[in-house]
């Protein structure tokens, strides 16, 4: 049966792919975005679809919608480390006031709610790989704190609305995700390295390059989000690809796959940059029967092709 689904942050990188997947399942999709980091280009192909509507709106402002909503996905937050120093209060407000506004809307509509939380709630983790039971190691006075702490608060709001107001509020903890529609100048490692490789410029490694990340292709992630929404589980649930790689190895892979002549260049490591990150996804595998299927090489080739085309 067709549902009416609100996607906050629907013009962003992950949000726009989620809108596409929900439309493909014949749902009505209402996309809200303030276009601070999202882009009209990401949703342009859906603007003529009668099942799709777009509202230029900020979730941290009061919301009023006429439609009866069945599900709300909250992906409305800038998520790149370069945004943390540029717009810290916008990030904090989106995940706190914005989350509360959307939870109120969920309560009023008796709608299901899914919060896009993050592996950043684990901070610079002392436990490896990270399980959902780990409480994390977060610096509340650091450059990343506007994001880490507001996402943690966003999770607490889910807990409160679930336990005191009976809202079916779910939490997905999203690990590093990559793919088409990432912002070219977003500052994150995937667009940075690919753009540098395509221009045969040095790849800017921060620190020694021994820090690790685990990269999940966007189509895998979107499938996980939809499965979690449709399940009877509320999480918190890690969604990510457990294939771990050092940043130096990742750089070499990007150079190889883009047939670039770029070299590696070492730069200072930003403060509070987590040294390792890898999701334990046994919960998602067991409860959602979900695991990523796109291998890093395959996903990187698609992503390189996207950046070549823009
Ligand atoms: N990084 C890097 N060079 C870049 C951008 C990022 O070496 O040009 C590193 C960064 O220091 C971090 C990792 O790549 O250790 C992933 O960074 P990103 O900003 O993509 O996401 P994070 O996982 O830190 O939120």
mmCIF file with all atom_site columns, C-alpha atoms in Angstrom, residues 7 27 35-36 60 73 96 149 198 204 236 274 296:
data_model
loop_
_atom_site.group_PDB
_atom_site.id
_atom_site.type_symbol
_atom_site.label_atom_id
_atom_site.label_alt_id
_atom_site.label_comp_id
_atom_site.label_asym_id
_atom_site.label_entity_id
_atom_site.label_seq_id
_atom_site.pdbx_PDB_ins_code
_atom_site.Cartn_x
_atom_site.Cartn_y
_atom_site.Cartn_z
_atom_site.occupancy
_atom_site.B_iso_or_equiv
_atom_site.pdbx_formal_charge
_atom_site.auth_seq_id
_atom_site.auth_comp_id
_atom_site.auth_asym_id
_atom_site.auth_atom_id
_atom_site.pdbx_PDB_model_num
ATOM 1  C CA . UNK A 1 7   ? 12.088 12.983 4.068   1.00 0.00 ? 7   UNK A CA 1
ATOM 2  C CA . UNK A 1 27  ? 5.066  6.055  -2.185  1.00 0.00 ? 27  UNK A CA 1
ATOM 3  C CA . UNK A 1 35  ? 19.371 23.708 0.898   1.00 0.00 ? 35  UNK A CA 1
ATOM 4  C CA . UNK A 1 36  ? 22.238 24.693 3.215   1.00 0.00 ? 36  UNK A CA 1
ATOM 5  C CA . UNK A 1 60  ? 14.392 24.023 13.200  1.00 0.00 ? 60  UNK A CA 1
ATOM 6  C CA . UNK A 1 73  ? 12.916 10.070 7.934   1.00 0.00 ? 73  UNK A CA 1
ATOM 7  C CA . UNK A 1 96  ? 17.936 19.274 18.623  1.00 0.00 ? 96  UNK A CA 1
ATOM 8  C CA . UNK A 1 149 ? 26.670 15.901 20.866  1.00 0.00 ? 149 UNK A CA 1
ATOM 9  C CA . UNK A 1 198 ? 40.981 13.370 -11.501 1.00 0.00 ? 198 UNK A CA 1
ATOM 10 C CA . UNK A 1 204 ? 45.901 15.371 0.817   1.00 0.00 ? 204 UNK A CA 1
ATOM 11 C CA . UNK A 1 236 ? 19.951 2.074  17.830  1.00 0.00 ? 236 UNK A CA 1
ATOM 12 C CA . UNK A 1 274 ? 38.889 9.395  15.190  1.00 0.00 ? 274 UNK A CA 1
ATOM 13 C CA . UNK A 1 296 ? 34.586 -0.881 -2.345  1.00 0.00 ? 296 UNK A CA 1
#
